[in-house]
Short mmCIF file of C-alpha atoms in Angstrom, two decimals:
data_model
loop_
_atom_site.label_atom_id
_atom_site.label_comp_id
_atom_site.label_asym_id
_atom_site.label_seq_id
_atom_site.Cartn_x
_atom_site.Cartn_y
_atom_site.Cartn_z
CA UNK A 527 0.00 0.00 0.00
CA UNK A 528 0.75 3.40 -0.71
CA UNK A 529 1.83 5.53 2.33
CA UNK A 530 0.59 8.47 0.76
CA UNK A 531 -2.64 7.45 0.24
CA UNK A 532 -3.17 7.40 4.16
CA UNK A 533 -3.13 11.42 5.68
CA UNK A 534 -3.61 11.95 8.98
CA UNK A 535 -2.73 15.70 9.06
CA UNK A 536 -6.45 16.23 9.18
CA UNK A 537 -8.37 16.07 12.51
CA UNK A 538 -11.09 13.29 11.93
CA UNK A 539 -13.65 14.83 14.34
CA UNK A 540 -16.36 11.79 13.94
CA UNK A 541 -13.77 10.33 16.08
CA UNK A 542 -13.70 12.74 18.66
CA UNK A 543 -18.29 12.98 18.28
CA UNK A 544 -17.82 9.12 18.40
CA UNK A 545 -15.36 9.20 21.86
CA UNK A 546 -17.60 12.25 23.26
CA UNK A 547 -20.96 10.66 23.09
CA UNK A 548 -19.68 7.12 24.29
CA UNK A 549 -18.42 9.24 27.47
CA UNK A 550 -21.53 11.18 27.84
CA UNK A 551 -23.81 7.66 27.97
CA UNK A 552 -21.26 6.09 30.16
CA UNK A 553 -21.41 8.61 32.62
CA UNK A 554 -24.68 8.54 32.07
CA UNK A 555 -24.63 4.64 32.93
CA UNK A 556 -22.64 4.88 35.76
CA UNK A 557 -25.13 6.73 37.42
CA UNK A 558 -27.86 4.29 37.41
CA UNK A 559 -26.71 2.95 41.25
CA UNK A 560 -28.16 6.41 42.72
CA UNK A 561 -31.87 5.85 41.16
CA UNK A 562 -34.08 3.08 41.24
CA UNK A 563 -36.59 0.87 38.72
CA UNK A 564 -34.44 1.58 35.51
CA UNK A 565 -35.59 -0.59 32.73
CA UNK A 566 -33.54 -3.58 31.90
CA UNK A 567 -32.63 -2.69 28.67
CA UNK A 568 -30.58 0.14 30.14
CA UNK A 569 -29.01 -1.62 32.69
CA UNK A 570 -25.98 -4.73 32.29
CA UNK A 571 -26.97 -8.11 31.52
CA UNK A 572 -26.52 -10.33 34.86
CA UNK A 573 -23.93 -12.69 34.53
CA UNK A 574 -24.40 -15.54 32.29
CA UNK A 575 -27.36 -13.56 30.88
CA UNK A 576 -28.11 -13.87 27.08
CA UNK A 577 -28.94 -10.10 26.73
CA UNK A 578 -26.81 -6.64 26.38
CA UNK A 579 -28.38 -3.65 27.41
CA UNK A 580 -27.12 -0.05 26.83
CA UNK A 581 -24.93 -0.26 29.73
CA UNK A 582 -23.39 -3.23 28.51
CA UNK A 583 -22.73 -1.29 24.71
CA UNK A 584 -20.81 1.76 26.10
CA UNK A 585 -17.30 0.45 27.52
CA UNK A 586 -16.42 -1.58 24.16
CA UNK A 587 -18.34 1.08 22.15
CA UNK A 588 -15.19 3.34 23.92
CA UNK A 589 -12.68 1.32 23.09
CA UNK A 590 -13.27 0.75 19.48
CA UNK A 591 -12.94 4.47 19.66
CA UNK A 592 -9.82 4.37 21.30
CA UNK A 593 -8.64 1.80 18.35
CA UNK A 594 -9.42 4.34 15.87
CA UNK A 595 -7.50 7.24 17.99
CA UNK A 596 -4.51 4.69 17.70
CA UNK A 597 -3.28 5.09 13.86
CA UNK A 598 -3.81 9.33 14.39
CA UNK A 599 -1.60 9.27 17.50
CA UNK A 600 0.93 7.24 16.31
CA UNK A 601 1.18 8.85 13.18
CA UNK A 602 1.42 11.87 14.39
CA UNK A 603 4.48 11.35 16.58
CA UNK A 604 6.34 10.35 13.88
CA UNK A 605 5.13 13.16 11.52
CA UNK A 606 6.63 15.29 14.18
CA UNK A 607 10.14 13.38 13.97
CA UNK A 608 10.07 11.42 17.05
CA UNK A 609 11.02 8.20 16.88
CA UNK A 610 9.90 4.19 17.51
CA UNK A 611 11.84 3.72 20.55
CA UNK A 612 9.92 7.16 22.16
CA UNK A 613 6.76 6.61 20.92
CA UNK A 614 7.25 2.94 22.87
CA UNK A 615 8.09 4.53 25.77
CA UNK A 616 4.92 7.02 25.38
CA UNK A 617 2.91 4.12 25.25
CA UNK A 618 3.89 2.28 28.05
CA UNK A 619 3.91 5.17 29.92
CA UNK A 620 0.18 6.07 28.74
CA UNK A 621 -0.65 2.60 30.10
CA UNK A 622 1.05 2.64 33.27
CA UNK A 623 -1.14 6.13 34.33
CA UNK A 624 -4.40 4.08 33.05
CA UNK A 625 -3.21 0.57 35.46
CA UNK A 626 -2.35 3.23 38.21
CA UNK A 627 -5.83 5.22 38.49
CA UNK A 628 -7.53 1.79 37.66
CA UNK A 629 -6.25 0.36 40.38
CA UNK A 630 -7.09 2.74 42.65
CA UNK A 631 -10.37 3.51 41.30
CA UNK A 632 -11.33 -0.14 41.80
CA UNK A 633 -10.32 -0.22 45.70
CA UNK A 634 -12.56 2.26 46.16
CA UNK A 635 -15.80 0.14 44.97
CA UNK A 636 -15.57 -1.97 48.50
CA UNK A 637 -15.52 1.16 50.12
CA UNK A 638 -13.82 2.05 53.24
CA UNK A 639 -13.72 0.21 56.71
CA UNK A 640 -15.77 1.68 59.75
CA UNK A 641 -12.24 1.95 61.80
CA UNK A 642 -10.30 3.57 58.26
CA UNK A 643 -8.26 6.54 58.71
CA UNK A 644 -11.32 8.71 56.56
CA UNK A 645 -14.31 7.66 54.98
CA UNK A 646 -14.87 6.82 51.35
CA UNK A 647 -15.65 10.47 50.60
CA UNK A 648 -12.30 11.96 51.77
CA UNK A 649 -10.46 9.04 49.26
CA UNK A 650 -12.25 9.74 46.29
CA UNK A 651 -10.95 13.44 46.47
CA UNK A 652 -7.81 13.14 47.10
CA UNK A 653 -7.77 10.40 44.55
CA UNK A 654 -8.63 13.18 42.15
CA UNK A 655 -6.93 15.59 43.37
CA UNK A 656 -3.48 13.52 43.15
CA UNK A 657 -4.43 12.22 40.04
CA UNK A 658 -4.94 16.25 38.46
CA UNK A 659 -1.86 16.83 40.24
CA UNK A 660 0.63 14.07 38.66
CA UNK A 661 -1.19 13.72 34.92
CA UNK A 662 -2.12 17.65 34.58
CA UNK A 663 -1.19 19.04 31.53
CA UNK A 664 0.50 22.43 32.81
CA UNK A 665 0.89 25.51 31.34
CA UNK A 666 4.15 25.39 28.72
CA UNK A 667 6.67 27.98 30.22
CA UNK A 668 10.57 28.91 30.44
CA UNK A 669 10.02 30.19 33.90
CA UNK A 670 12.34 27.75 35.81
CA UNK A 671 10.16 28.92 39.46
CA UNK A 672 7.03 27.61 37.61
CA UNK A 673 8.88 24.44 36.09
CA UNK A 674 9.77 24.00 39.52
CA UNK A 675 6.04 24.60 41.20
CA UNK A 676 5.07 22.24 38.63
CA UNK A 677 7.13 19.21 39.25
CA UNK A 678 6.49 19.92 42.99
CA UNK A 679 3.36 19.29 42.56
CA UNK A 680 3.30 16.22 40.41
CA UNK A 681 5.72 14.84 43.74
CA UNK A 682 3.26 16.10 46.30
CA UNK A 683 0.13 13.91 43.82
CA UNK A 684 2.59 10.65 43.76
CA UNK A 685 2.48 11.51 48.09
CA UNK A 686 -1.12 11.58 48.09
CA UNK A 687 -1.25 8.15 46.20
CA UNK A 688 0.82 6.52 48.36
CA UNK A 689 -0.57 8.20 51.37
CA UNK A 690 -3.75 6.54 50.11
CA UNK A 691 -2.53 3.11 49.38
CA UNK A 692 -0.76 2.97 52.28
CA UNK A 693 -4.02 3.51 54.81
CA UNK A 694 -6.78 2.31 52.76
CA UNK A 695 -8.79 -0.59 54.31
CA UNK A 696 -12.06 -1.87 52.35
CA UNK A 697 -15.39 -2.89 54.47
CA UNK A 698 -14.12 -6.62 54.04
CA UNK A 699 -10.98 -5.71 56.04
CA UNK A 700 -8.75 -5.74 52.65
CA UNK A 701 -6.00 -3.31 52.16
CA UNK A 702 -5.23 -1.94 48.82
CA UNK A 703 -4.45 -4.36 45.71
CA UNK A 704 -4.74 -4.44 41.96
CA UNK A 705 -7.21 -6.95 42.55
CA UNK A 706 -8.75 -6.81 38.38
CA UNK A 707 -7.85 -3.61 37.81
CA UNK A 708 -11.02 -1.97 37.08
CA UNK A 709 -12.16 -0.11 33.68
CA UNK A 710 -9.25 2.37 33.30
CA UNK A 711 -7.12 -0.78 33.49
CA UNK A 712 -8.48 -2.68 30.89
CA UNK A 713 -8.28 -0.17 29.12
CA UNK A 714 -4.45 0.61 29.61
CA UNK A 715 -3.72 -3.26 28.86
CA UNK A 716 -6.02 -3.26 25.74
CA UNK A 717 -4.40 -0.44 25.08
CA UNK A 718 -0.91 -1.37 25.31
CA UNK A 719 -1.38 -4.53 23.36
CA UNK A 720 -2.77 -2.86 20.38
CA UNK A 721 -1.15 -0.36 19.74
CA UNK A 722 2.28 -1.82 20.26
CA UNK A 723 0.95 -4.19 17.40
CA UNK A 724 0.48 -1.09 15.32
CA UNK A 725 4.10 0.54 16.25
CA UNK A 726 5.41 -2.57 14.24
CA UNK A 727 2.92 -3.02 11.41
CA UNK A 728 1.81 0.50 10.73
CA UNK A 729 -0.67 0.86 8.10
CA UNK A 730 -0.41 -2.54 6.71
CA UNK A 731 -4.57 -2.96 6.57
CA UNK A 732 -4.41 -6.33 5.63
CA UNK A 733 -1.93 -7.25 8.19
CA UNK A 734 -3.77 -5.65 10.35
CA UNK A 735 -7.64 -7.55 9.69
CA UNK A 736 -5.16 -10.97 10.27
CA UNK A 737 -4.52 -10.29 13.62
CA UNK A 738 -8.00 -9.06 14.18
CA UNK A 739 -9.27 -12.04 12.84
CA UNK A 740 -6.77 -14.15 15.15
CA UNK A 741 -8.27 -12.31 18.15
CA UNK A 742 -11.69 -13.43 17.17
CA UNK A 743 -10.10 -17.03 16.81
CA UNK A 744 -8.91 -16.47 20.44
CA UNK A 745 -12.20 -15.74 21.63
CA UNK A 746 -14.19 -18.31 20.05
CA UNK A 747 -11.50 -21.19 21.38
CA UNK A 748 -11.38 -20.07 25.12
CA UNK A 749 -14.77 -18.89 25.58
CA UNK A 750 -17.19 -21.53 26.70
CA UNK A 751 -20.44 -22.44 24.55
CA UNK A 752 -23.61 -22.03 25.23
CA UNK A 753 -25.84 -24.46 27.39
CA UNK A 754 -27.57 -25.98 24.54
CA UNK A 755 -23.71 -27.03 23.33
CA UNK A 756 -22.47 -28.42 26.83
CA UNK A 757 -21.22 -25.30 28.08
CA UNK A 758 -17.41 -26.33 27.53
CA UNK A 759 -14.74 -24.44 25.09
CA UNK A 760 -14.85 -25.21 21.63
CA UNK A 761 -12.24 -27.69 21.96
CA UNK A 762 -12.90 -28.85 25.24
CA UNK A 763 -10.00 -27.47 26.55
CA UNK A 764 -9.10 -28.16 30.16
CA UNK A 765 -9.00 -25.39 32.72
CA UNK A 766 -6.65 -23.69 33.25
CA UNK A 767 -4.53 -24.76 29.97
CA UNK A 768 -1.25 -23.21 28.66
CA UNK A 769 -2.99 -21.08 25.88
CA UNK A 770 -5.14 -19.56 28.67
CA UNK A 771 -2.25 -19.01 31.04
CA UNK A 772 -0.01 -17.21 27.95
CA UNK A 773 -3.07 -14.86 27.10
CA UNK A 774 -3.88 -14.20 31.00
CA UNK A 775 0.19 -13.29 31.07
CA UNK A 776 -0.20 -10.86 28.59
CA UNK A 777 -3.23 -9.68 29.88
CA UNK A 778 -4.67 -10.39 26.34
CA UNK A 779 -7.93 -12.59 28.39
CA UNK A 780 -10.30 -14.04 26.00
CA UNK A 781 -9.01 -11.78 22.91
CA UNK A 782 -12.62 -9.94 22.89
CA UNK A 783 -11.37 -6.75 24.24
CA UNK A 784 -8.44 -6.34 22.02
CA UNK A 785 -10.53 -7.62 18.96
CA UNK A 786 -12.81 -4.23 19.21
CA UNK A 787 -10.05 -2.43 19.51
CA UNK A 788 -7.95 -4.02 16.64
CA UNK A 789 -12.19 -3.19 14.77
CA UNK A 790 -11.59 0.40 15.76
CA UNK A 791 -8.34 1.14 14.09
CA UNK A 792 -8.86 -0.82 10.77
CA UNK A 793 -12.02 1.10 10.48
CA UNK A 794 -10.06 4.11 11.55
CA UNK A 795 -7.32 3.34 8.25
CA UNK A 796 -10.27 2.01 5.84
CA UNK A 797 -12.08 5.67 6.67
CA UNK A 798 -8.19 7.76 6.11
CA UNK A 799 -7.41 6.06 3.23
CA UNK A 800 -11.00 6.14 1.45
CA UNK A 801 -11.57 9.82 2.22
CA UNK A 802 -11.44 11.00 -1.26
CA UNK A 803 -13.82 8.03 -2.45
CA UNK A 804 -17.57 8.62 -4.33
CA UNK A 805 -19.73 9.49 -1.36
CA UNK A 806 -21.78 6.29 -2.92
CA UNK A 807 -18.90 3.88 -2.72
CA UNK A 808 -18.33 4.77 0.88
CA UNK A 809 -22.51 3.96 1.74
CA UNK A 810 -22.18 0.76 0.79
CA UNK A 811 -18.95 -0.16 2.22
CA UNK A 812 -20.70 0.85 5.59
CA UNK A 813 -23.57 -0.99 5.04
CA UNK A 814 -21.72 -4.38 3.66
CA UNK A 815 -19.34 -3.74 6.91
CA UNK A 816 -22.00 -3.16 9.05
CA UNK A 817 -24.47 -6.09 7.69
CA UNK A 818 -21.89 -8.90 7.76
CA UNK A 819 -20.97 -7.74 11.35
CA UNK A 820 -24.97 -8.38 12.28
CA UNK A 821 -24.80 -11.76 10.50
CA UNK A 822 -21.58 -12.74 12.34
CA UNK A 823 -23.46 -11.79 15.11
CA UNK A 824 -26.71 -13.40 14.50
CA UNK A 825 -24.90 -16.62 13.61
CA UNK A 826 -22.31 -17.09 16.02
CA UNK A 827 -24.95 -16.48 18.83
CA UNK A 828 -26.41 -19.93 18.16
CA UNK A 829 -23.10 -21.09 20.10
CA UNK A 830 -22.00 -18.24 22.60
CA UNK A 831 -24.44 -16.76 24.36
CA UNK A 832 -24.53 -12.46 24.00
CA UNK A 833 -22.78 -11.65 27.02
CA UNK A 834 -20.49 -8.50 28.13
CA UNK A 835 -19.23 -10.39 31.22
CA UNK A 836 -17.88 -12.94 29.23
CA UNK A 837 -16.70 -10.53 26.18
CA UNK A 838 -18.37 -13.66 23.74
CA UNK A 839 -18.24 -13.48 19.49
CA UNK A 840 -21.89 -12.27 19.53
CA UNK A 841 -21.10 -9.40 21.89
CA UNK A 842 -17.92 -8.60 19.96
CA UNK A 843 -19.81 -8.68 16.42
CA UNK A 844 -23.02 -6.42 17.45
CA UNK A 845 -21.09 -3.71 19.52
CA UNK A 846 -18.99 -3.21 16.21
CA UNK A 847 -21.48 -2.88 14.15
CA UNK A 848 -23.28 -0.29 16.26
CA UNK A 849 -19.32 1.42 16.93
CA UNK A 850 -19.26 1.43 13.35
CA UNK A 851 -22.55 2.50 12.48
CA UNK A 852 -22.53 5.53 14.52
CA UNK A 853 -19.05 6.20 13.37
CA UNK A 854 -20.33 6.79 10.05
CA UNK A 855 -24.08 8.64 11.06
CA UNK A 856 -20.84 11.50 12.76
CA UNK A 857 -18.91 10.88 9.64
CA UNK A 858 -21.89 12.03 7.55
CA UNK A 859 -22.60 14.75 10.09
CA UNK A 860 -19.14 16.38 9.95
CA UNK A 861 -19.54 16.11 6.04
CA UNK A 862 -22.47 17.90 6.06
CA UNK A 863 -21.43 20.89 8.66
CA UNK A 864 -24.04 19.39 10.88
CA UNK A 865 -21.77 19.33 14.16
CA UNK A 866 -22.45 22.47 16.19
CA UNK A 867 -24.56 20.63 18.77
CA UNK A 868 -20.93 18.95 19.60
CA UNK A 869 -19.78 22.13 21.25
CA UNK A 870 -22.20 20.79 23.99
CA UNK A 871 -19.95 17.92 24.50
CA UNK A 872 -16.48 18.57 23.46
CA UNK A 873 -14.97 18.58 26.46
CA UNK A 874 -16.23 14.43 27.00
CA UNK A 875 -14.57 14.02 23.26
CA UNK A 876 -11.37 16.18 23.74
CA UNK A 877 -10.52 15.89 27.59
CA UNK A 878 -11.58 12.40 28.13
CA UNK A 879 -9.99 11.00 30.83
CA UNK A 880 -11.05 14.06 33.39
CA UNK A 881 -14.65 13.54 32.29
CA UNK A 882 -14.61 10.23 33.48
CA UNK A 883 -12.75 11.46 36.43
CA UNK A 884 -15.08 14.29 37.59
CA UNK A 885 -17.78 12.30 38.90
CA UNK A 886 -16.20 11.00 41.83
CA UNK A 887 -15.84 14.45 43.50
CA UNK A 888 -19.35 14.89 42.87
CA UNK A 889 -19.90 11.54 44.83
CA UNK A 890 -17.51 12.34 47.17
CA UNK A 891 -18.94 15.76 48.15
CA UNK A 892 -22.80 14.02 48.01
CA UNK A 893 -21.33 11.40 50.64
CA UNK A 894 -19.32 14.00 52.90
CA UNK A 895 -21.83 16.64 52.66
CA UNK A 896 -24.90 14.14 53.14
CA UNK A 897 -26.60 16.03 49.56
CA UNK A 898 -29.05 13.31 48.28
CA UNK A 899 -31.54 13.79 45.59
CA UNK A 900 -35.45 13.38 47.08
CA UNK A 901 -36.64 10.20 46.60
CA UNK A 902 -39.39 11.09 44.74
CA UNK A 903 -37.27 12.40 42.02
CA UNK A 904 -34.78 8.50 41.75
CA UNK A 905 -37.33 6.42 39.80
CA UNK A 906 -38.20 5.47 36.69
CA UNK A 907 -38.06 8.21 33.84
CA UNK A 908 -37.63 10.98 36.54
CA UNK A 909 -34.24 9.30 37.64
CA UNK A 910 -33.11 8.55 34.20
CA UNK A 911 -33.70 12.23 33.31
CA UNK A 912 -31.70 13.34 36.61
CA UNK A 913 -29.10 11.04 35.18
CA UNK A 914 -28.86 12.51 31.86
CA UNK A 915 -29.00 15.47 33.36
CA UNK A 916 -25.53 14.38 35.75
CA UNK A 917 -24.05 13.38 32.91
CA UNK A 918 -24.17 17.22 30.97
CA UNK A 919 -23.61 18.37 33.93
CA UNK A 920 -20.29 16.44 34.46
CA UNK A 921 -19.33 17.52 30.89
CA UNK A 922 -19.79 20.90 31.28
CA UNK A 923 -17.75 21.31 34.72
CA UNK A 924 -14.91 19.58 32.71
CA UNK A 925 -15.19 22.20 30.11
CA UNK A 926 -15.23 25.06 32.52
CA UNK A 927 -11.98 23.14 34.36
CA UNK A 928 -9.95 23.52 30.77
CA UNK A 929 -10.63 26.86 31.18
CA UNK A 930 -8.55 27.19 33.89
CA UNK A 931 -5.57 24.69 32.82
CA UNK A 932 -7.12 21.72 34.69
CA UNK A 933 -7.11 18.92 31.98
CA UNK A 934 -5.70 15.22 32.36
CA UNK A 935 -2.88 14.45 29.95
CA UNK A 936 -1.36 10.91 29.58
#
């Protein structure tokens, strides 16, 4: 293939509507726990479930968006002049802030311990407050005084964190541990995986569709069949089994993780390197894409069961074809000059990872300041409307926080 035919000088900004909206609904989501009598189709699938609800769409919905973020990154670095072995090291540094704030985001869901040092409330603020403190993205200067207020307070953040891990006791009596790392962390190891695979194969698309192929392959050997085909692995494999134990070392799991991701930056390439293409051409590639995703769906679901929890083929296949499909309905938008409602949301598109972030001061003041929302307003439509309502709300404090040099920068 033709280098040339692939520019990413252009900012693609379906991909940032695409990132933006996912962030919105999964704040949105992760709100549900404060209201009650949300209908099931919002809500996860319980485990071993044959079902996906919305909740169950956004966190792989996010990280196909992260695989299409990959190729525009990467690219970019080198466009710059920096080289492989720095843009490796940018990656695995990337992925160590994402395992770090995972980890200690997931402590914090077994909350604290009657007899803790402070309760749950204090943590989650100084979580953030560390967290702003180490990943900021400061002010550029020359001034060597503000170069050196700056590191000093990235050093007093890593304090806090260890101040924190050091005294944190859960309500089972557990101290702190990575235990699985929580959503951030998947994340960073999905993450890492992938686009490590495209430092060394680049824009090689068909390369690229192999290995996303041998992810699926992954996931349909390891993850067990449905009850109606004895519940066992495709091959019967025993448990645990070397393959398993090579993937969980890698922290690849079943493959269904990285395979949306590895979905996310083909589609990413496919969408560069077609931009020029008949308007016509490009419909139909989206609908054939989209269509054979749905059948691979429909068909493989006779074996695996549609299941999140268990990141099966049939969740893998539908979740990319609704990625992909909205992908394109912002593609057509941003064609069209029909994006100035995304000014609403930029900030959940362009300063992600302090979107997600934000919400746990908001917890963490409700909890300490004992604010609660009247009952009467935390069911049914009226508490999915107070959620929505969260979720702009969160989105628009991040915005005003960029305002003022507050923005999370891995």
């Amino acid at each position: 293939m033709n280098d040339r035919q692939i520019d990413f000088t252009q900012r693609n900004i379906a991909i940032d509507i695409l990132r933006a909206v996912t962030m919105c609904v999964m704040i949105f989501v992760n709100d549900f726990w404060t209201v009650h009598d949300i209908p099931h189709y919002l809500e996860h699938a319980a485990h071993n479930e044959d079902f996906m609800g919305l909740a169950d769409v956004v966190f792989p919905a996010f990280l196909f968006a992260v695989g299409m973020s990959i190729p525009f990154a990467i690219e970019r670095r080198y466009m710059k002049g920096m080289s492989g072995e720095s843009t490796i090291q940018h990656i695995l540094s990337r992925t160590f802030a994402l395992l770090v704030m995972g980890a200690f985001i997931v402590n914090s869901e077994s909350g604290m311990a009657d007899d803790a040092l402070f309760p749950i409330g204090v943590y989650w603020l100084l979580m953030v407050v560390a967290f702003i403190c180490v990943w900021n993205q400061y002010p550029r200067t020359d001034n060597p005084s503000r170069l050196l207020l700056f590191k000093g307070v990235k050093w007093a953040g890593v304090l806090i964190l260890l101040f924190l891990a050091i005294t944190f006791k859960s309500q089972s009596g557990d101290y702190f541990s990575a235990r699985w790392w929580g959503i951030l962390g998947l994340i960073g190891w999905t993450y890492v995986v992938c686009a490590l695979i495209y430092v060394f194969v680049r824009k090689r698309i068909g390369v690229l569709i192999g290995i996303w192929v041998a992810f699926l392959l992954i996931c349909a050997v390891t993850s067990p069949m449905n009850e109606a085909h004895g519940g066992e692995t495709l091959f019967g494999l025993p448990q645990p089994n070397i393959l398993q134990d090579l993937l969980n070392i890698l922290h690849i799991g079943n493959g269904g993780l990285s395979a949306l991701t590895m979905g996310g930056m083909i589609l990413s390439l496919l969408s560069t390197q077609y931009a020029g293409t008949e308007k016509r051409k490009k419909v139909y590639f989206i609908i054939c894409a989209v269509l054979g995703l749905c059948i691979a769906g429909y068909f493989s679901r006779h074996f695996w069961i549609l299941s999140k929890i268990g990141a099966t083929l049939p969740w893998i296949f539908y979740v990319s074809a609704i990625a992909t499909t909205a992908y394109a309905i912002f593609y057509w938008m941003g064609e069209k000059g029909w994006t100035g409602w995304f000014a609403i949301i930029r900030p959940a598109g362009t300063a992600t990872l302090t979107t997600y972030l934000i919400p746990y001061v908001a917890y963490a003041l409700s909890a300490l300041l004992g604010i609660h929302m009247p009952d009467a307003l935390t069911h049914g439509f009226i508490g999915i409307l107070n959620c929505a309502c969260f979720s702009l709300l969160i989105v628009w404090f991040t915005g005003l926080l960029g305002k003022t040099h507050i923005k999370l920068k891995i």
